[in-house]
Amino acid sequence: MHTPTAPQSAAPAPADGPDRPRPAVESHRAARRPRLPFDLKDFGVLGGLLAIIVFLSVSTSTFLTQQNLVNVLDQTVVIGLLAVGATICIISGVFDLSASANLAISAIAGVYFTQHFGVALGFVLALITGAALGAITGSIIVFTRVHSFIGSLATSIIFRGIAVVLTGGAIVAPLASQSEAFRVWTSPVVGGITAGTVLFVVAIVVFGLLLARTTYGRRVYAVGGNIEAARLGGVRTGLMHISAFAISGLCAAAAGMVLASRAGSAQPAMATGYELTAIAAVVIGGTSIMGGTGAVWRTAVGVVLLTIIANGFNLLGWNTTYQQVVTGGLILVAVAADSLIFQRLKRK
């Protein structure tokens, strides 16, 4: 005889949690949510730059003159080159506070190399020196596992001390017969634009493409965004950080040679504190201090923005003391916005 079985109870509803299936209507709304055709960070920094340009164009009769614009571009070069290197470091998740000290010692080495091998080879050897010093800084930080902020600060002090030892605290200059050729980076190329400005533009293009269009660039973003996930994905994270410091050192050496070319000499105390201004330009440009996001072109806009603010204070005859207040305010706004965006993404 057939025995009837008890009816099976309905399966229990899934509990709330990460495994709970998302309702269809919610997924449909997410799929239909419109995406902005631009990044708000891009709009903010470009909008701010445009607003300042319009204000100065209306307020002064000299801002849009060729001489002033060439001067503004020339003033962006040294900080801009440092900022390009700082961008790659920050995107990869590290800070390089040794950049200005690297600049000084590379410029001093460049002058000595110039005395013995000529201007062209002296510049190349200075770049190699800067990249090597950057790689040394990165290696120390990677192998000792000390925080990059502290590690690069320590190497900065060491580099300044080495610069003093090399020069005896004195100013060094190329041979008298090399003085004119040594000032090559101050020479106008086209429309009054100097060779140093052209060098800065080349750095923006080269390292911008390196980050945006190459496997290396994707790995830089991956390491900065999530270093553990990048490591599990097969990326040699330590090597990526060392290479980021090496690029920063290369850019610092280029900036040092431009600065030495302007002055016709180099000294241990040159460019003190410039690394902080460079980092400020990177942050104002929209690169996240948390790592993993940013772009070289944004940094270039941040550098131009800071330079135009300084230029505007001079043209308007305002007290330059307030320039520091404005710059500090911009940094605070940029960092606060970055933190809010990071927290929102983290909640998602």
Coordinates of C-alpha atoms in Angstrom, one line a residue:
M1 CA 0.0 0.0 0.0
H2 CA 1.2 3.4 -0.9
T3 CA 2.1 5.6 2.1
P4 CA 1.6 9.3 1.5
T5 CA 4.5 11.4 2.3
A6 CA 4.4 14.7 4.1
P7 CA 4.5 17.8 1.9
Q8 CA 7.9 19.4 1.7
S9 CA 8.2 22.8 3.2
A10 CA 9.3 25.7 1.1
A11 CA 13.0 26.5 1.0
P12 CA 13.9 29.2 3.6
A13 CA 14.4 32.7 2.3
P14 CA 18.0 33.6 1.9
A15 CA 19.3 35.8 4.8
D16 CA 20.4 39.3 4.2
G17 CA 24.1 39.5 3.5
P18 CA 26.7 39.5 0.8
D19 CA 25.3 36.3 -0.7
R20 CA 21.8 37.6 -1.0
P21 CA 20.8 37.9 -4.7
R22 CA 20.3 41.5 -5.8
P23 CA 16.7 42.2 -6.7
A24 CA 16.0 42.5 -10.5
V25 CA 14.6 46.0 -10.2
E26 CA 17.7 47.1 -8.3
S27 CA 20.0 45.6 -11.0
H28 CA 17.9 47.2 -13.7
R29 CA 18.2 50.6 -12.0
A30 CA 22.0 50.2 -11.7
A31 CA 22.3 49.3 -15.3
R32 CA 20.2 52.3 -16.4
R33 CA 22.0 54.8 -14.1
P34 CA 23.6 57.4 -16.4
R35 CA 27.4 57.8 -16.3
L36 CA 28.9 61.2 -16.6
P37 CA 30.9 61.8 -19.8
F38 CA 33.7 63.3 -17.7
D39 CA 35.4 62.9 -14.3
L40 CA 34.4 65.4 -11.7
K41 CA 38.0 65.7 -10.7
D42 CA 38.9 66.6 -14.3
F43 CA 36.1 69.2 -14.4
G44 CA 37.1 70.7 -11.1
V45 CA 40.8 71.3 -11.8
L46 CA 40.2 72.5 -15.4
G47 CA 37.3 74.7 -14.3
G48 CA 39.4 76.3 -11.6
L49 CA 42.3 76.9 -14.0
L50 CA 39.9 78.5 -16.5
A51 CA 38.3 80.7 -13.9
I52 CA 41.7 82.1 -12.7
I53 CA 42.8 82.7 -16.3
V54 CA 39.6 84.6 -17.1
F55 CA 39.9 86.6 -13.8
L56 CA 43.5 87.6 -14.5
S57 CA 42.8 88.4 -18.1
V58 CA 40.0 90.8 -17.1
S59 CA 41.9 92.2 -14.0
T60 CA 45.3 92.9 -15.7
S61 CA 46.5 94.1 -19.1
T62 CA 49.7 92.1 -19.0
F63 CA 48.6 88.6 -18.2
L64 CA 47.9 87.5 -21.8
T65 CA 51.0 89.2 -23.2
Q66 CA 53.5 86.8 -24.9
Q67 CA 56.3 87.7 -22.5
N68 CA 54.2 86.9 -19.4
L69 CA 52.9 83.7 -20.8
V70 CA 56.4 82.5 -21.8
N71 CA 57.5 83.5 -18.3
V72 CA 54.7 81.4 -16.7
L73 CA 55.6 78.4 -18.8
D74 CA 59.2 78.7 -17.9
Q75 CA 58.4 78.9 -14.2
T76 CA 56.5 75.6 -14.4
V77 CA 59.5 73.6 -15.5
V78 CA 61.4 72.7 -12.4
I79 CA 58.4 72.0 -10.1
G80 CA 56.7 70.3 -13.1
L81 CA 59.5 67.8 -13.7
L82 CA 59.6 67.0 -10.0
A83 CA 55.8 66.6 -10.0
V84 CA 55.8 64.2 -13.0
G85 CA 58.1 61.9 -11.0
A86 CA 56.0 62.4 -7.8
T87 CA 52.9 61.5 -9.8
I88 CA 54.2 58.0 -10.7
C89 CA 55.3 57.4 -7.1
I90 CA 52.0 58.5 -5.6
I91 CA 49.9 56.5 -8.1
S92 CA 52.0 53.4 -7.2
G93 CA 51.3 54.0 -3.5
V94 CA 54.6 55.6 -2.3
F95 CA 55.9 59.1 -1.5
D96 CA 59.4 60.4 -2.5
L97 CA 60.5 63.1 -0.2
S98 CA 64.1 62.7 -1.4
A99 CA 63.4 64.3 -4.8
S100 CA 64.8 67.8 -4.1
A101 CA 67.9 66.4 -2.4
N102 CA 68.3 64.1 -5.4
L103 CA 68.0 67.2 -7.6
A104 CA 70.8 68.9 -5.8
I105 CA 73.3 66.1 -5.8
S106 CA 72.5 65.2 -9.4
A107 CA 73.0 68.8 -10.5
I108 CA 76.3 68.9 -8.6
A109 CA 77.4 65.7 -10.3
G110 CA 76.2 67.0 -13.6
V111 CA 78.5 70.1 -13.2
Y112 CA 81.5 67.9 -12.4
F113 CA 80.7 65.6 -15.3
T114 CA 80.4 68.7 -17.6
Q115 CA 83.8 69.9 -16.5
H116 CA 85.4 66.6 -17.6
F117 CA 83.1 65.3 -20.5
G118 CA 81.3 68.3 -21.9
V119 CA 77.8 69.7 -21.6
A120 CA 75.8 67.0 -23.5
L121 CA 77.4 64.0 -21.8
G122 CA 77.4 65.8 -18.5
F123 CA 73.6 66.1 -18.8
V124 CA 73.1 62.4 -19.7
L125 CA 75.4 61.3 -16.8
A126 CA 73.4 63.5 -14.4
L127 CA 70.2 61.8 -15.5
I128 CA 71.8 58.4 -14.8
T129 CA 73.0 59.6 -11.4
G130 CA 69.5 60.8 -10.5
A131 CA 67.9 57.5 -11.6
A132 CA 70.5 55.5 -9.7
L133 CA 69.9 57.5 -6.5
G134 CA 66.2 57.0 -6.9
A135 CA 66.6 53.3 -7.3
I136 CA 68.8 53.2 -4.2
T137 CA 66.1 55.0 -2.2
G138 CA 63.4 52.6 -3.5
S139 CA 65.5 49.6 -2.8
I140 CA 66.1 50.7 0.8
I141 CA 62.4 51.2 1.3
V142 CA 61.4 47.9 -0.3
F143 CA 64.0 45.7 1.4
T144 CA 63.7 47.3 4.9
R145 CA 59.9 47.6 4.6
V146 CA 60.0 51.0 6.2
H147 CA 57.2 53.5 5.2
S148 CA 58.2 55.4 2.1
F149 CA 57.5 58.7 3.8
I150 CA 60.1 58.0 6.5
G151 CA 62.5 56.1 4.3
S152 CA 62.7 58.8 1.6
L153 CA 63.0 61.5 4.3
A154 CA 66.0 59.7 5.7
T155 CA 67.7 59.3 2.3
S156 CA 66.9 63.0 1.6
I157 CA 69.0 64.0 4.6
I158 CA 71.8 61.6 3.5
F159 CA 71.8 63.0 0.0
R160 CA 72.1 66.6 1.2
G161 CA 75.0 65.5 3.4
I162 CA 76.7 63.9 0.5
A163 CA 76.2 67.0 -1.6
V164 CA 77.9 69.1 1.1
V165 CA 80.8 66.6 1.2
L166 CA 81.2 66.7 -2.6
T167 CA 81.3 70.5 -2.7
G168 CA 82.7 71.4 0.7
G169 CA 79.6 73.5 1.0
A170 CA 80.7 75.7 -1.9
I171 CA 79.1 76.6 -5.2
V172 CA 80.3 74.6 -8.2
A173 CA 80.2 75.8 -11.8
P174 CA 81.3 74.5 -15.2
L175 CA 84.5 75.8 -16.8
A176 CA 84.4 79.3 -18.1
S177 CA 84.6 78.1 -21.7
Q178 CA 81.5 76.0 -21.1
S179 CA 79.3 78.6 -19.4
E180 CA 77.4 79.7 -22.5
A181 CA 76.7 76.1 -23.6
F182 CA 75.8 75.1 -20.1
R183 CA 72.8 77.6 -20.2
V184 CA 71.2 75.6 -23.0
W185 CA 68.0 75.0 -21.1
T186 CA 67.4 78.8 -20.8
S187 CA 67.7 79.3 -24.6
P188 CA 64.6 80.2 -26.5
V189 CA 63.5 77.6 -29.0
V190 CA 60.3 79.0 -30.7
G191 CA 58.2 82.0 -29.9
G192 CA 60.4 82.7 -26.9
I193 CA 59.6 79.3 -25.3
T194 CA 62.7 78.0 -23.7
A195 CA 64.3 74.6 -24.2
G196 CA 63.5 73.8 -20.5
T197 CA 59.8 74.2 -21.3
V198 CA 60.1 71.9 -24.2
L199 CA 61.8 69.3 -22.0
F200 CA 58.9 69.6 -19.5
V201 CA 56.4 69.0 -22.3
V202 CA 58.3 66.0 -23.5
A203 CA 58.3 64.6 -20.0
I204 CA 54.5 65.0 -19.8
V205 CA 54.0 63.2 -23.1
V206 CA 56.4 60.4 -22.5
F207 CA 55.5 59.5 -18.9
G208 CA 51.8 60.2 -19.6
L209 CA 51.8 57.6 -22.4
L210 CA 53.9 55.3 -20.2
L211 CA 51.2 55.3 -17.6
A212 CA 48.2 55.3 -19.9
R213 CA 49.2 53.0 -22.8
T214 CA 51.7 50.4 -21.5
T215 CA 51.6 47.3 -19.4
Y216 CA 54.0 48.9 -17.0
G217 CA 51.5 51.7 -16.5
R218 CA 48.7 49.3 -15.8
R219 CA 50.9 47.6 -13.2
V220 CA 51.7 50.9 -11.5
Y221 CA 47.9 51.6 -11.1
A222 CA 47.4 48.0 -9.9
V223 CA 50.1 48.2 -7.3
G224 CA 48.8 51.5 -6.0
G225 CA 45.2 50.5 -6.0
N226 CA 45.6 47.2 -4.2
I227 CA 49.1 46.0 -3.6
E228 CA 48.1 42.6 -2.2
A229 CA 45.8 41.8 -5.2
A230 CA 48.6 42.9 -7.6
R231 CA 51.1 40.6 -5.8
L232 CA 48.7 37.7 -6.0
G233 CA 48.2 38.5 -9.7
G234 CA 51.9 38.0 -10.4
V235 CA 53.1 41.6 -10.3
R236 CA 56.5 42.1 -8.7
T237 CA 55.4 44.9 -6.4
G238 CA 58.8 45.7 -4.9
L239 CA 60.3 46.1 -8.4
M240 CA 57.5 48.4 -9.4
H241 CA 58.1 50.6 -6.4
I242 CA 61.9 50.7 -7.1
S243 CA 61.2 51.7 -10.7
A244 CA 58.8 54.4 -9.6
F245 CA 61.5 55.9 -7.4
A246 CA 64.0 55.6 -10.2
I247 CA 61.8 57.5 -12.6
S248 CA 61.3 60.2 -9.8
G249 CA 65.1 60.4 -9.5
L250 CA 65.4 60.8 -13.3
C251 CA 62.9 63.6 -13.4
A252 CA 64.6 65.2 -10.4
A253 CA 68.0 65.1 -12.1
A254 CA 66.4 66.8 -15.2
A255 CA 64.9 69.5 -13.0
G256 CA 68.3 69.9 -11.3
M257 CA 70.1 70.4 -14.6
V258 CA 67.5 73.0 -15.7
L259 CA 67.9 74.9 -12.4
A260 CA 71.7 74.7 -12.6
S261 CA 71.5 75.9 -16.2
R262 CA 69.6 79.0 -15.2
A263 CA 72.0 79.8 -12.3
G264 CA 75.1 78.7 -14.2
S265 CA 76.1 76.7 -11.1
A266 CA 74.9 74.2 -8.5
Q267 CA 75.1 74.0 -4.7
P268 CA 74.0 71.7 -1.9
A269 CA 71.1 73.8 -0.7
M270 CA 69.4 74.3 -4.1
A271 CA 65.7 73.5 -4.4
T272 CA 65.2 72.9 -0.7
G273 CA 61.5 72.2 -0.1
Y274 CA 60.6 71.9 -3.8
E275 CA 59.4 68.3 -3.3
L276 CA 56.5 69.5 -1.1
T277 CA 55.4 72.0 -3.8
A278 CA 55.6 69.2 -6.4
I279 CA 53.4 66.9 -4.2
A280 CA 51.0 69.8 -3.7
A281 CA 50.7 70.2 -7.5
V282 CA 50.0 66.5 -7.9
V283 CA 47.3 66.5 -5.3
I284 CA 45.7 69.7 -6.6
G285 CA 45.7 68.1 -10.0
G286 CA 43.5 65.3 -8.8
T287 CA 45.8 62.4 -8.3
S288 CA 44.7 60.4 -5.2
I289 CA 47.1 60.3 -2.3
M290 CA 45.6 56.9 -1.6
G291 CA 47.2 55.6 -4.8
G292 CA 45.8 53.8 -7.8
T293 CA 44.3 56.8 -9.6
G294 CA 45.7 59.9 -11.3
A295 CA 47.3 61.0 -14.5
V296 CA 50.3 63.0 -15.6
W297 CA 48.3 65.6 -17.5
R298 CA 46.3 66.3 -14.3
T299 CA 49.6 67.0 -12.6
A300 CA 50.6 69.4 -15.4
V301 CA 47.3 71.3 -14.9
G302 CA 48.0 71.5 -11.1
V303 CA 51.5 72.8 -11.7
V304 CA 50.2 75.5 -14.2
L305 CA 47.4 76.4 -11.7
L306 CA 49.9 77.0 -8.8
T307 CA 52.2 78.9 -11.2
I308 CA 49.4 81.2 -12.5
I309 CA 48.3 81.9 -8.9
A310 CA 51.8 83.1 -8.0
N311 CA 52.0 85.1 -11.3
G312 CA 48.6 86.7 -10.5
F313 CA 49.7 87.8 -7.1
N314 CA 52.7 89.5 -8.7
L315 CA 50.7 91.2 -11.5
L316 CA 48.0 92.4 -9.1
G317 CA 50.5 93.6 -6.5
W318 CA 49.0 91.6 -3.8
N319 CA 50.9 90.5 -0.6
T320 CA 52.5 87.2 -1.5
T321 CA 52.0 86.1 2.1
Y322 CA 48.4 85.3 1.2
Q323 CA 49.6 83.2 -1.7
Q324 CA 50.6 80.5 0.9
V325 CA 47.1 80.7 2.4
V326 CA 45.5 80.2 -1.0
T327 CA 47.8 77.3 -1.9
G328 CA 47.2 75.7 1.5
G329 CA 43.5 76.0 1.0
L330 CA 43.6 74.4 -2.4
I331 CA 45.6 71.5 -1.0
L332 CA 43.1 71.1 1.9
V333 CA 40.1 71.1 -0.5
A334 CA 41.8 68.6 -2.8
V335 CA 42.8 66.2 0.0
A336 CA 39.3 66.5 1.6
A337 CA 37.6 65.8 -1.7
D338 CA 39.9 62.8 -2.3
S339 CA 39.1 61.4 1.1
L340 CA 35.4 61.7 0.6
I341 CA 35.6 60.0 -2.8
F342 CA 37.7 57.2 -1.3
Q343 CA 35.3 56.6 1.6
R344 CA 32.3 56.6 -0.8
L345 CA 34.0 54.0 -3.1
K346 CA 35.0 52.0 0.0
R347 CA 31.3 51.8 1.2
K348 CA 30.3 50.5 -2.3

